[in-house]
PDB file of C-alpha atoms in Angstrom:
ATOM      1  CA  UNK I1217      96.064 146.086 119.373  1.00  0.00           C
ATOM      2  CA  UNK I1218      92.988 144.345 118.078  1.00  0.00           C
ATOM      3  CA  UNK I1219      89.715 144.596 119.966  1.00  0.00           C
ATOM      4  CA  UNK I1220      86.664 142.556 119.225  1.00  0.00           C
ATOM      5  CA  UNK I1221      83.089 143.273 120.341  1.00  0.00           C
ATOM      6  CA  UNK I1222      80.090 141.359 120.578  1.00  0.00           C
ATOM      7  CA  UNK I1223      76.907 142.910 120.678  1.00  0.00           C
ATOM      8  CA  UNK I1224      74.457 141.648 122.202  1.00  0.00           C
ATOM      9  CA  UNK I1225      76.263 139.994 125.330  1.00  0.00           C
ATOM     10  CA  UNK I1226      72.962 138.267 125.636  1.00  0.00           C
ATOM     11  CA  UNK I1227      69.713 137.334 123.905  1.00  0.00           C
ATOM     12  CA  UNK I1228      66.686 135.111 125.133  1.00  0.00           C
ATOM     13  CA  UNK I1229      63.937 134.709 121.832  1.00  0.00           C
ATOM     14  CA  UNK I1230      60.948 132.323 121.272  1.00  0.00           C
ATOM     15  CA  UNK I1231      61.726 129.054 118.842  1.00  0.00           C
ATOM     16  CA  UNK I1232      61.469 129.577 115.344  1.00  0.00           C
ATOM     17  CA  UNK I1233      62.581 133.369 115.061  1.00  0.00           C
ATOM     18  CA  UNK I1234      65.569 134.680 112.944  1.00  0.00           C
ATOM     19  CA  UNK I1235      68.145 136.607 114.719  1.00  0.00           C
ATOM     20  CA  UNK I1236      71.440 137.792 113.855  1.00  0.00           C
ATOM     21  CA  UNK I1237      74.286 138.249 116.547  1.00  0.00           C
ATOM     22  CA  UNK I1238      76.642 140.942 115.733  1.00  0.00           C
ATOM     23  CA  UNK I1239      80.473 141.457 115.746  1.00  0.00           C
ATOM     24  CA  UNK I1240      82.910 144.277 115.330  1.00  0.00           C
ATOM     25  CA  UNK I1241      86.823 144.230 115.141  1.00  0.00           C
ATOM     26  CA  UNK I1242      89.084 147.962 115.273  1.00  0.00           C
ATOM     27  CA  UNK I1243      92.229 146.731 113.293  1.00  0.00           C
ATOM     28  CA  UNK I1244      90.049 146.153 109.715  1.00  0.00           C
ATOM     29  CA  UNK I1245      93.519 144.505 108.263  1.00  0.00           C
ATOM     30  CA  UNK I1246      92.632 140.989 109.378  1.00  0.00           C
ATOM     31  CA  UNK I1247      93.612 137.502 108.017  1.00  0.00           C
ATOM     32  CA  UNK I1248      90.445 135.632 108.491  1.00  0.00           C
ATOM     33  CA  UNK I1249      87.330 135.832 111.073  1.00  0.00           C
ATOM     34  CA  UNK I1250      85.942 132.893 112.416  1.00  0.00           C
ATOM     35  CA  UNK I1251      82.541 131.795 114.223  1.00  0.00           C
ATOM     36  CA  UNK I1252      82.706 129.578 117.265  1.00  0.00           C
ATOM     37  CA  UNK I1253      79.818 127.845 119.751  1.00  0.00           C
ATOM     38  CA  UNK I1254      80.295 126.984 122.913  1.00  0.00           C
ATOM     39  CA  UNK I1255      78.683 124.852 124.673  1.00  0.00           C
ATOM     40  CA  UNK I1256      78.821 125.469 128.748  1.00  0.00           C
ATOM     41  CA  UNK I1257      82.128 124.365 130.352  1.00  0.00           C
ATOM     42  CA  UNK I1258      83.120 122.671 127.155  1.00  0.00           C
ATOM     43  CA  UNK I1259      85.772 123.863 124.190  1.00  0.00           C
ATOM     44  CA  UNK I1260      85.084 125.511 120.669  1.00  0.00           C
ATOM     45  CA  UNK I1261      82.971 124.056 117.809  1.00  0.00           C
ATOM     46  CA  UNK I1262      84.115 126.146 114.528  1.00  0.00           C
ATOM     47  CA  UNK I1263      81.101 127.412 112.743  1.00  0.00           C
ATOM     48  CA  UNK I1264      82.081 129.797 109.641  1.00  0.00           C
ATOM     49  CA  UNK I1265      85.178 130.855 108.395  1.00  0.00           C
ATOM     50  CA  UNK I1266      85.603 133.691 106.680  1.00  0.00           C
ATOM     51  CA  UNK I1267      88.620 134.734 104.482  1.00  0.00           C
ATOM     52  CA  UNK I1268      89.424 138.090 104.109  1.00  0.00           C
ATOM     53  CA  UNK I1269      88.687 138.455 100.213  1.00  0.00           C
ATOM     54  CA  UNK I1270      85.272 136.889 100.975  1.00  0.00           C
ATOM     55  CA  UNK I1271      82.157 138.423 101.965  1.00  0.00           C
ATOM     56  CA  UNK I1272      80.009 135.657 103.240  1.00  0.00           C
ATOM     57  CA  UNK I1273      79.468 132.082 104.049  1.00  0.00           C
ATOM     58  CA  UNK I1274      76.726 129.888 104.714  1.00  0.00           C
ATOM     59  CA  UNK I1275      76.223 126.403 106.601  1.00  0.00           C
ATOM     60  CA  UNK I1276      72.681 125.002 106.568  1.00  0.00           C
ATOM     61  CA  UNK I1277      70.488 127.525 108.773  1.00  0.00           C
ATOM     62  CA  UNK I1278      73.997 129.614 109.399  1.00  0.00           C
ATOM     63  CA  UNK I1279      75.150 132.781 107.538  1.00  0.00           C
ATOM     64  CA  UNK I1280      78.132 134.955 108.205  1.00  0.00           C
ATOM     65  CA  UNK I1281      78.538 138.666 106.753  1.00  0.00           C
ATOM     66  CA  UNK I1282      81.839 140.173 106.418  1.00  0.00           C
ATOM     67  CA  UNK I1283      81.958 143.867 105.895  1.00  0.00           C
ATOM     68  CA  UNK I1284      86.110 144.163 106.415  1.00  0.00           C
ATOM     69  CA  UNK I1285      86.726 148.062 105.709  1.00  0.00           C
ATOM     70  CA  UNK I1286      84.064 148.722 107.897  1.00  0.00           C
ATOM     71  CA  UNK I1287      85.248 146.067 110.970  1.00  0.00           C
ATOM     72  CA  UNK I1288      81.837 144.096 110.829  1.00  0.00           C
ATOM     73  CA  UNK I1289      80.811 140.371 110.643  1.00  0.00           C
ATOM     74  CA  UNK I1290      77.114 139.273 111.780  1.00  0.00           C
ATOM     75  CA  UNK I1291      76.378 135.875 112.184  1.00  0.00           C
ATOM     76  CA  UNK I1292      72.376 135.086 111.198  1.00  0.00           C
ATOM     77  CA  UNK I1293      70.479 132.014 112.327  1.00  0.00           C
ATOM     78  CA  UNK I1294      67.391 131.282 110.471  1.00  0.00           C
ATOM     79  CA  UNK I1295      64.768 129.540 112.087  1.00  0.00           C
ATOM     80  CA  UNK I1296      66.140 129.157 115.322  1.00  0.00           C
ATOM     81  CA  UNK I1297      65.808 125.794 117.509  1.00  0.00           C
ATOM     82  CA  UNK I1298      66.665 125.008 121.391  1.00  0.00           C
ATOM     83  CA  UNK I1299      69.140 123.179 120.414  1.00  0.00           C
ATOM     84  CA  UNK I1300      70.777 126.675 119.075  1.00  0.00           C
ATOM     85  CA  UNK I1301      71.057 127.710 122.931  1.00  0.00           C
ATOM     86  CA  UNK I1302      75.034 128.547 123.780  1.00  0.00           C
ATOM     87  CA  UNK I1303      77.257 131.209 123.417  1.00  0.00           C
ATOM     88  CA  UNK I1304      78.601 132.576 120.020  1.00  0.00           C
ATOM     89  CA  UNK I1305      82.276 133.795 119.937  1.00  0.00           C
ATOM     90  CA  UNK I1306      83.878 135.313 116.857  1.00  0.00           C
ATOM     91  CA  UNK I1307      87.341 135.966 116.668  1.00  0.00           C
ATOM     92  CA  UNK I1308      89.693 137.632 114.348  1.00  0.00           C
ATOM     93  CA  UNK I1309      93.076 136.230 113.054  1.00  0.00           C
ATOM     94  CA  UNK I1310      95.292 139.540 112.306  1.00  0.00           C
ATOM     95  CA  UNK I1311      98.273 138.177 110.622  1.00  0.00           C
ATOM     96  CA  UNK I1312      98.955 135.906 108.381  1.00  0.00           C
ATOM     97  CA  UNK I1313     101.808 134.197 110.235  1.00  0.00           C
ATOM     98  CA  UNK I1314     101.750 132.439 113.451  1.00  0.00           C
ATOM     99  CA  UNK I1315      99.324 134.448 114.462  1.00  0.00           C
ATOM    100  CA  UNK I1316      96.877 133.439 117.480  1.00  0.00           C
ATOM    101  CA  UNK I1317      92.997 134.512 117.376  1.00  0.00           C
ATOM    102  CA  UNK I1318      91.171 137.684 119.307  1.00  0.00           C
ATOM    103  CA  UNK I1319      88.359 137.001 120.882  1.00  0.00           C
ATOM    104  CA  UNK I1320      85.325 138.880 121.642  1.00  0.00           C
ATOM    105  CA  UNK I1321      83.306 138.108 124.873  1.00  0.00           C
ATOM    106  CA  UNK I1322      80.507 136.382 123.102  1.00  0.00           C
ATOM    107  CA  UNK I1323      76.844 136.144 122.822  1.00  0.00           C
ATOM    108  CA  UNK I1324      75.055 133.981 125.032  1.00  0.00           C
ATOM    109  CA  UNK I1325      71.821 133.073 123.644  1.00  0.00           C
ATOM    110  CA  UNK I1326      69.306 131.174 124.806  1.00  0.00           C
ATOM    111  CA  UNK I1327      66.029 129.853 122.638  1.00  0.00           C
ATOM    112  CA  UNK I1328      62.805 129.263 124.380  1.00  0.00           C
ATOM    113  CA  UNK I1329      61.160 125.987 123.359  1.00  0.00           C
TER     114      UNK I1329
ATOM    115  CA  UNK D 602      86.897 118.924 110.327  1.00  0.00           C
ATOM    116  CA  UNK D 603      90.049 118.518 112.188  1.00  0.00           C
ATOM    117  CA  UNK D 604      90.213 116.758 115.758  1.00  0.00           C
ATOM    118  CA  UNK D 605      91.622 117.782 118.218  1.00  0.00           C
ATOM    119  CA  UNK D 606      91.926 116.257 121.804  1.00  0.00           C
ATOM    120  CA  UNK D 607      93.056 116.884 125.272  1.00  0.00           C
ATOM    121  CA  UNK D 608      94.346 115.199 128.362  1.00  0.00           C
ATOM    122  CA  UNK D 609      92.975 115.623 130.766  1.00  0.00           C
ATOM    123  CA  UNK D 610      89.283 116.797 130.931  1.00  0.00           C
ATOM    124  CA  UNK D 611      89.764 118.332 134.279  1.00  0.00           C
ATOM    125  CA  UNK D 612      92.106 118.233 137.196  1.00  0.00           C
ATOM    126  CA  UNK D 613      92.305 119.180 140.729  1.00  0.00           C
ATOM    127  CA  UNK D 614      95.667 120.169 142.471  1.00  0.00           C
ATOM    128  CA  UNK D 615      96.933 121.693 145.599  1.00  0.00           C
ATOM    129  CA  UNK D 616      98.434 124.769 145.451  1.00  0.00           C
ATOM    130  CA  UNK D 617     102.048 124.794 144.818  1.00  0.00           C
ATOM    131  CA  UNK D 618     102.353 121.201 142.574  1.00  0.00           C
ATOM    132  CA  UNK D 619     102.700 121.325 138.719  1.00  0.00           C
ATOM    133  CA  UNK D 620      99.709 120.218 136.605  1.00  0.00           C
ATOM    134  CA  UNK D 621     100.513 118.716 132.673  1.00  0.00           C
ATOM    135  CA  UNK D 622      98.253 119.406 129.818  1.00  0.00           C
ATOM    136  CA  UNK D 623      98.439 117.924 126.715  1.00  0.00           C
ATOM    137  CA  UNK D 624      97.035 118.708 123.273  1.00  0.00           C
ATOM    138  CA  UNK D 625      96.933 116.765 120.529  1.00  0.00           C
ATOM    139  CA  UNK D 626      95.742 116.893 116.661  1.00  0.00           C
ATOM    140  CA  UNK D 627      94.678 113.263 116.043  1.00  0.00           C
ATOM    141  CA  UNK D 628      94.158 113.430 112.212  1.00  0.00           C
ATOM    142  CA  UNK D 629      96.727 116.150 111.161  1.00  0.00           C
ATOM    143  CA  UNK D 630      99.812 117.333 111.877  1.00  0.00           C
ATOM    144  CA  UNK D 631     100.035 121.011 113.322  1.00  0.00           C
ATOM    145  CA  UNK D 632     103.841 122.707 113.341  1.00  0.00           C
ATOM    146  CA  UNK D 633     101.725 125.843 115.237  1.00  0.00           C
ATOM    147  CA  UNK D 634      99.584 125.005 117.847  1.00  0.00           C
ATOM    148  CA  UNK D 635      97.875 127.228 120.347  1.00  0.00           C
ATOM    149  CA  UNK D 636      97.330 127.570 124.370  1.00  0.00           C
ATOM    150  CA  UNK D 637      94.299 129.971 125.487  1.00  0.00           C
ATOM    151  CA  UNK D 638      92.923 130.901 128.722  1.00  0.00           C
ATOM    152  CA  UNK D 639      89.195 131.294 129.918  1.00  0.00           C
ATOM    153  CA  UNK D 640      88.403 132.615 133.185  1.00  0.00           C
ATOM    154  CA  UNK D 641      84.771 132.757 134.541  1.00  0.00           C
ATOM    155  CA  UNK D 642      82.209 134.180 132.126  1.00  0.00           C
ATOM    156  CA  UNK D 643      85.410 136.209 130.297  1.00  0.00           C
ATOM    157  CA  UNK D 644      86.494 135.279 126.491  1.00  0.00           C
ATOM    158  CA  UNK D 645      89.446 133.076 125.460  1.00  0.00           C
ATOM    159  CA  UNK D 646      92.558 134.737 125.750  1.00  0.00           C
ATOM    160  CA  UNK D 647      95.947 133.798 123.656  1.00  0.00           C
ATOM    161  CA  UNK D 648      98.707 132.488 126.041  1.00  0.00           C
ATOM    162  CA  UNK D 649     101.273 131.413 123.457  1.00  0.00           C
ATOM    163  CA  UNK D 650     101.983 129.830 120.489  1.00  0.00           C
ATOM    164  CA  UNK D 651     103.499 126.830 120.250  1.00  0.00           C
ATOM    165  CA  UNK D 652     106.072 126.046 117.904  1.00  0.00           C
ATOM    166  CA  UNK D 653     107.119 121.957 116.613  1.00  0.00           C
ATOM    167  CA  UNK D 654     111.099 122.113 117.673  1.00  0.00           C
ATOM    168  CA  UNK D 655     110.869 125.467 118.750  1.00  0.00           C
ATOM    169  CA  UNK D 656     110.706 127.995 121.596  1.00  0.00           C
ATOM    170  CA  UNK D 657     106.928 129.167 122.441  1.00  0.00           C
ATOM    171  CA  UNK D 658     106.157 132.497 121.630  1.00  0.00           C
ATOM    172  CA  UNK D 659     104.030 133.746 124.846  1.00  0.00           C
ATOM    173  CA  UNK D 660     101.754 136.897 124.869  1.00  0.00           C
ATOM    174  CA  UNK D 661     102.827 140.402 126.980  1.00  0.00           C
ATOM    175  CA  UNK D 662     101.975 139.668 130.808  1.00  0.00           C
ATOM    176  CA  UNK D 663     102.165 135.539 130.603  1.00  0.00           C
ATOM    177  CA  UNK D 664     104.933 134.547 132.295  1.00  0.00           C
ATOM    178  CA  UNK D 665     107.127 131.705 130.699  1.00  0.00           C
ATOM    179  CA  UNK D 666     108.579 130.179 133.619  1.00  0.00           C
ATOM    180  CA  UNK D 667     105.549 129.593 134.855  1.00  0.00           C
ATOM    181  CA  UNK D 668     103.760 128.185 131.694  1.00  0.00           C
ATOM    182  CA  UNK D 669     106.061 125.862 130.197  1.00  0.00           C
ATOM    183  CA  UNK D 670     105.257 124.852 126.649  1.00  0.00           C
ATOM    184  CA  UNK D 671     106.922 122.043 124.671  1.00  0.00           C
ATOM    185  CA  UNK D 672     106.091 120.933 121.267  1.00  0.00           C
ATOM    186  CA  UNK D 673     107.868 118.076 120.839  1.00  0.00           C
ATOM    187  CA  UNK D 674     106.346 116.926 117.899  1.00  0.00           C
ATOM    188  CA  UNK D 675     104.088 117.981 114.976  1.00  0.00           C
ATOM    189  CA  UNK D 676     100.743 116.483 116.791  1.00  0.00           C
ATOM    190  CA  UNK D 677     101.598 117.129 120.378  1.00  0.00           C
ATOM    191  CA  UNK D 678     101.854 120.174 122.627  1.00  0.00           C
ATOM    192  CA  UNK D 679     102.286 120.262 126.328  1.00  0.00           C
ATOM    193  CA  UNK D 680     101.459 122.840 128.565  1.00  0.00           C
ATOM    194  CA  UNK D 681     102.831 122.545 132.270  1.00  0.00           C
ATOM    195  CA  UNK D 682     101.516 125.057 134.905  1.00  0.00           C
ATOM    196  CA  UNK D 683     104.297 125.175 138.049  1.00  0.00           C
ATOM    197  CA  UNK D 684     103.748 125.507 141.278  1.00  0.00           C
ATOM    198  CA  UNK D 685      99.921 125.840 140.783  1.00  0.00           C
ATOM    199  CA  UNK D 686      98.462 128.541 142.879  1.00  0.00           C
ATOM    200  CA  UNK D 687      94.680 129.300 143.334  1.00  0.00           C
ATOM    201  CA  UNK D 688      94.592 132.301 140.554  1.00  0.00           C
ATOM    202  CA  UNK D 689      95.694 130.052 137.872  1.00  0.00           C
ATOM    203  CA  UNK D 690      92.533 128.123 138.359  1.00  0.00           C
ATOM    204  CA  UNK D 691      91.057 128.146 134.750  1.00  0.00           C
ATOM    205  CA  UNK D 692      89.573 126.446 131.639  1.00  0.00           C
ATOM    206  CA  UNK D 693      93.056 126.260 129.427  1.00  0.00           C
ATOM    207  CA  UNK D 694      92.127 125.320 125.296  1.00  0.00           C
ATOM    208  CA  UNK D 695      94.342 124.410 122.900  1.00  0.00           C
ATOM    209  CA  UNK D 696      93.707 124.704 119.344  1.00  0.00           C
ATOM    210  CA  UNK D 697      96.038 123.533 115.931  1.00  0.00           C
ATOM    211  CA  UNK D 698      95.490 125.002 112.572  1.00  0.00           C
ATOM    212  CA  UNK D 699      94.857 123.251 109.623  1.00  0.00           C
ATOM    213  CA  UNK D 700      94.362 124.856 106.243  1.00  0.00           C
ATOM    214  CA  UNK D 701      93.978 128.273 107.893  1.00  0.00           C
ATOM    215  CA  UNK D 702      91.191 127.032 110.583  1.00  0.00           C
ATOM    216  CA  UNK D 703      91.392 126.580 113.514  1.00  0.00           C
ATOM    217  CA  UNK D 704      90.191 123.560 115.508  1.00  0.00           C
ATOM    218  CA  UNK D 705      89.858 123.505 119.423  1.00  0.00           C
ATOM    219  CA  UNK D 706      90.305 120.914 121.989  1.00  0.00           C
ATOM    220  CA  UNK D 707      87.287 120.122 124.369  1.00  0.00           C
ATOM    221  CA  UNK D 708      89.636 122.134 127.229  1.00  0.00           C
ATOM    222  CA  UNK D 709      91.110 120.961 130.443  1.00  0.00           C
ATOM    223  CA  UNK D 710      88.971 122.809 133.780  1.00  0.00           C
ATOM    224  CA  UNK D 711      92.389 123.274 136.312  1.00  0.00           C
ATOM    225  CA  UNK D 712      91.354 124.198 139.936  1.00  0.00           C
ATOM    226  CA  UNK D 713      93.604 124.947 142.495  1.00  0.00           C
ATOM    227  CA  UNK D 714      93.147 124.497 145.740  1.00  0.00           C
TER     228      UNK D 714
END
Protein backbone atom coordinates (compact mmCIF):
# COMPACT_ATOMS: atom_id res chain seq x y z
CA UNK A 1 0.00 0.00 0.00
CA UNK A 2 1.37 3.41 -0.81
CA UNK A 3 2.51 5.72 1.97
CA UNK A 4 3.39 9.33 1.51
CA UNK A 5 5.40 11.53 3.90
CA UNK A 6 5.84 15.04 4.33
CA UNK A 7 8.65 16.36 6.04
CA UNK A 8 8.53 19.06 7.65
CA UNK A 9 4.85 18.92 9.13
CA UNK A 10 5.55 22.53 9.78
CA UNK A 11 7.75 25.52 8.96
CA UNK A 12 7.52 29.28 10.13
CA UNK A 13 10.55 31.50 8.01
CA UNK A 14 11.09 35.30 7.55
CA UNK A 15 9.79 36.85 3.93
CA UNK A 16 12.03 36.60 1.20
CA UNK A 17 13.91 33.22 2.07
CA UNK A 18 14.04 30.07 -0.21
CA UNK A 19 12.84 26.92 1.25
CA UNK A 20 12.08 23.66 -0.09
CA UNK A 21 9.33 21.32 1.50
CA UNK A 22 10.05 17.74 1.09
CA UNK A 23 8.11 14.56 0.07
CA UNK A 24 8.66 10.85 0.02
CA UNK A 25 6.41 7.98 -1.41
CA UNK A 26 7.37 3.80 -0.57
CA UNK A 27 5.73 2.24 -3.77
CA UNK A 28 8.45 4.15 -6.39
CA UNK A 29 6.10 2.65 -9.39
CA UNK A 30 3.84 5.69 -9.51
CA UNK A 31 1.74 7.27 -12.36
CA UNK A 32 2.20 10.88 -11.66
CA UNK A 33 2.86 13.13 -8.35
CA UNK A 34 1.15 16.16 -7.89
CA UNK A 35 1.56 19.47 -5.67
CA UNK A 36 -1.47 20.92 -3.95
CA UNK A 37 -2.11 24.29 -1.55
CA UNK A 38 -4.53 24.60 0.69
CA UNK A 39 -5.81 27.27 1.90
CA UNK A 40 -7.55 26.87 5.61
CA UNK A 41 -11.01 25.20 5.51
CA UNK A 42 -11.05 25.52 1.77
CA UNK A 43 -10.37 22.67 -1.18
CA UNK A 44 -7.16 21.98 -3.36
CA UNK A 45 -5.39 24.44 -5.72
CA UNK A 46 -3.09 22.10 -8.10
CA UNK A 47 0.38 23.44 -8.19
CA UNK A 48 2.87 21.03 -10.25
CA UNK A 49 2.34 17.99 -11.91
CA UNK A 50 4.74 15.73 -12.43
CA UNK A 51 4.72 12.73 -14.89
CA UNK A 52 6.55 9.87 -14.16
CA UNK A 53 9.18 10.07 -17.15
CA UNK A 54 9.82 13.67 -16.00
CA UNK A 55 12.13 14.97 -13.55
CA UNK A 56 11.01 18.46 -12.84
CA UNK A 57 8.67 21.28 -13.36
CA UNK A 58 8.57 24.80 -12.76
CA UNK A 59 5.72 27.56 -12.32
CA UNK A 60 6.94 31.13 -11.76
CA UNK A 61 8.72 31.12 -8.17
CA UNK A 62 7.65 27.13 -7.94
CA UNK A 63 9.90 24.10 -8.69
CA UNK A 64 9.18 20.45 -8.22
CA UNK A 65 12.01 17.62 -8.16
CA UNK A 66 11.18 14.16 -8.93
CA UNK A 67 13.71 11.57 -7.98
CA UNK A 68 11.18 8.31 -8.75
CA UNK A 69 13.64 5.22 -8.04
CA UNK A 70 14.52 6.81 -5.04
CA UNK A 71 10.60 7.80 -3.80
CA UNK A 72 11.44 11.64 -3.59
CA UNK A 73 9.79 14.90 -4.87
CA UNK A 74 10.71 18.40 -3.13
CA UNK A 75 8.79 21.24 -3.86
CA UNK A 76 11.15 24.71 -3.74
CA UNK A 77 9.77 28.21 -3.35
CA UNK A 78 12.06 30.93 -4.25
CA UNK A 79 11.70 34.09 -2.69
CA UNK A 80 9.02 33.42 -0.48
CA UNK A 81 5.99 35.98 0.21
CA UNK A 82 3.04 35.98 2.98
CA UNK A 83 0.91 35.35 0.63
CA UNK A 84 2.83 31.75 0.31
CA UNK A 85 1.37 30.95 3.95
CA UNK A 86 -0.87 27.47 3.73
CA UNK A 87 -0.32 24.03 3.74
CA UNK A 88 1.46 22.02 0.91
CA UNK A 89 0.10 18.48 0.13
CA UNK A 90 1.66 16.19 -2.45
CA UNK A 91 0.12 13.18 -3.47
CA UNK A 92 0.95 10.26 -5.58
CA UNK A 93 -1.28 8.66 -8.33
CA UNK A 94 -0.12 4.77 -8.40
CA UNK A 95 -1.89 3.44 -11.34
CA UNK A 96 -2.60 4.39 -14.38
CA UNK A 97 -6.30 3.48 -14.36
CA UNK A 98 -8.99 4.79 -12.24
CA UNK A 99 -6.80 5.26 -9.81
CA UNK A 100 -7.51 7.84 -6.81
CA UNK A 101 -4.49 9.99 -5.24
CA UNK A 102 -2.38 9.26 -1.75
CA UNK A 103 -1.95 11.85 0.24
CA UNK A 104 0.65 12.85 2.60
CA UNK A 105 -0.27 14.95 5.74
CA UNK A 106 1.18 18.14 4.44
CA UNK A 107 3.34 21.00 5.28
CA UNK A 108 1.91 23.84 6.92
CA UNK A 109 3.95 26.81 6.41
CA UNK A 110 3.65 29.98 7.48
CA UNK A 111 5.84 33.23 6.14
CA UNK A 112 6.50 36.06 8.45
CA UNK A 113 5.91 39.45 6.82
CA UNK B 1 -7.18 24.78 -15.43
CA UNK B 2 -10.23 22.77 -14.99
CA UNK B 3 -13.24 23.92 -12.65
CA UNK B 4 -14.66 22.26 -10.58
CA UNK B 5 -17.61 23.15 -8.17
CA UNK B 6 -19.62 21.99 -5.29
CA UNK B 7 -23.00 22.25 -3.69
CA UNK B 8 -23.14 23.04 -1.01
CA UNK B 9 -20.30 25.00 0.77
CA UNK B 10 -21.30 23.70 4.11
CA UNK B 11 -24.21 22.11 5.84
CA UNK B 12 -25.51 21.42 9.19
CA UNK B 13 -27.75 18.32 10.00
CA UNK B 14 -29.11 16.44 12.89
CA UNK B 15 -27.98 13.26 13.48
CA UNK B 16 -29.78 10.55 11.78
CA UNK B 17 -31.09 12.67 8.35
CA UNK B 18 -29.28 12.23 4.96
CA UNK B 19 -27.15 15.13 3.66
CA UNK B 20 -26.59 15.44 -0.58
CA UNK B 21 -23.39 16.57 -2.05
CA UNK B 22 -22.87 17.34 -5.37
CA UNK B 23 -19.81 17.76 -7.59
CA UNK B 24 -19.60 19.07 -10.68
CA UNK B 25 -16.87 19.76 -13.59
CA UNK B 26 -18.22 22.97 -15.19
CA UNK B 27 -15.88 23.14 -18.27
CA UNK B 28 -15.15 19.38 -18.94
CA UNK B 29 -16.59 16.32 -18.85
CA UNK B 30 -15.12 13.73 -16.25
CA UNK B 31 -16.31 9.77 -16.79
CA UNK B 32 -14.04 9.28 -13.26
CA UNK B 33 -14.61 11.50 -10.64
CA UNK B 34 -13.46 11.34 -7.07
CA UNK B 35 -14.95 11.63 -3.29
CA UNK B 36 -12.21 12.29 -0.42
CA UNK B 37 -12.43 12.77 3.18
CA UNK B 38 -10.59 15.30 5.56
CA UNK B 39 -10.93 15.09 9.15
CA UNK B 40 -9.38 17.72 11.54
CA UNK B 41 -5.75 18.60 10.83
CA UNK B 42 -5.44 14.82 9.01
CA UNK B 43 -4.75 14.54 5.02
CA UNK B 44 -7.37 13.80 2.32
CA UNK B 45 -8.30 10.39 2.22
CA UNK B 46 -9.84 8.45 -1.04
CA UNK B 47 -13.50 7.35 -0.37
CA UNK B 48 -14.39 6.10 -3.85
CA UNK B 49 -14.31 6.56 -7.25
CA UNK B 50 -16.98 7.44 -9.11
CA UNK B 51 -17.82 6.00 -12.27
CA UNK B 52 -20.37 7.93 -15.31
CA UNK B 53 -23.15 4.91 -15.61
CA UNK B 54 -21.44 2.86 -13.30
CA UNK B 55 -21.18 1.36 -9.81
CA UNK B 56 -18.64 3.39 -7.41
CA UNK B 57 -15.67 1.71 -6.57
CA UNK B 58 -15.25 2.53 -2.62
CA UNK B 59 -11.92 2.10 -0.65
CA UNK B 60 -11.41 -0.99 2.19
CA UNK B 61 -13.29 0.24 5.49
CA UNK B 62 -15.91 2.86 3.64
CA UNK B 63 -19.02 1.53 3.83
CA UNK B 64 -21.31 1.76 0.64
CA UNK B 65 -24.60 1.79 2.11
CA UNK B 66 -23.80 4.46 3.92
CA UNK B 67 -22.04 6.65 1.21
CA UNK B 68 -24.11 6.46 -1.72
CA UNK B 69 -22.49 7.64 -4.92
CA UNK B 70 -24.25 8.24 -8.25
CA UNK B 71 -22.75 9.51 -11.36
CA UNK B 72 -25.38 10.10 -13.41
CA UNK B 73 -23.73 11.92 -15.91
CA UNK B 74 -20.26 12.80 -17.30
CA UNK B 75 -20.14 16.34 -15.24
CA UNK B 76 -22.05 15.37 -12.16
CA UNK B 77 -21.41 13.19 -9.12
CA UNK B 78 -23.47 12.91 -6.03
CA UNK B 79 -22.48 11.86 -2.83
CA UNK B 80 -25.34 11.14 -0.18
CA UNK B 81 -24.31 10.50 3.49
CA UNK B 82 -27.46 8.44 5.36
CA UNK B 83 -28.55 8.71 8.45
CA UNK B 84 -25.83 11.31 9.38
CA UNK B 85 -24.32 10.64 12.71
CA UNK B 86 -21.84 12.94 14.61
CA UNK B 87 -18.49 10.92 13.41
CA UNK B 88 -19.21 11.54 9.86
CA UNK B 89 -18.81 15.19 10.55
CA UNK B 90 -16.11 16.17 7.91
CA UNK B 91 -14.74 18.32 5.04
CA UNK B 92 -15.80 15.81 1.94
CA UNK B 93 -13.76 17.02 -1.69
CA UNK B 94 -14.44 15.92 -4.83
CA UNK B 95 -12.09 16.10 -7.58
CA UNK B 96 -12.49 15.07 -11.73
CA UNK B 97 -9.54 14.39 -13.89
CA UNK B 98 -8.79 15.96 -16.91
CA UNK B 99 -5.79 15.16 -19.05
CA UNK B 100 -4.23 13.19 -16.17
CA UNK B 101 -4.73 16.16 -13.44
CA UNK B 102 -6.60 16.40 -11.14
CA UNK B 103 -8.80 19.37 -10.21
CA UNK B 104 -10.61 19.76 -6.74
CA UNK B 105 -13.80 21.23 -5.68
CA UNK B 106 -13.72 24.06 -2.96
CA UNK B 107 -15.28 21.05 -0.46
CA UNK B 108 -18.50 20.83 1.38
CA UNK B 109 -17.75 21.27 5.67
CA UNK B 110 -20.75 18.49 6.94
CA UNK B 111 -21.38 18.74 10.76
CA UNK B 112 -23.52 16.64 12.54
CA UNK B 113 -25.17 17.37 15.32
Amino acid sequence: KQEVTQIPAALSVPEGENLVLNCSFTDSAIYNLQWFRQDPGKGLTSLLLIQSSQREQTSGRLNASLDKSSGRSTLYIAASQPGDSATYLCAVRTGGGADGLTFGKGTHLIIQP
Amino acid sequence: GAVVSQHPSWVICKSGTSVKIECRSLDFQATTMFWYRQFPKQSLMLMATSNEGSKATYEQGVEKDKFLINHASLTLSTLTVTSAHPEDSSFYICSARALGEQFFGPGTRLTVL
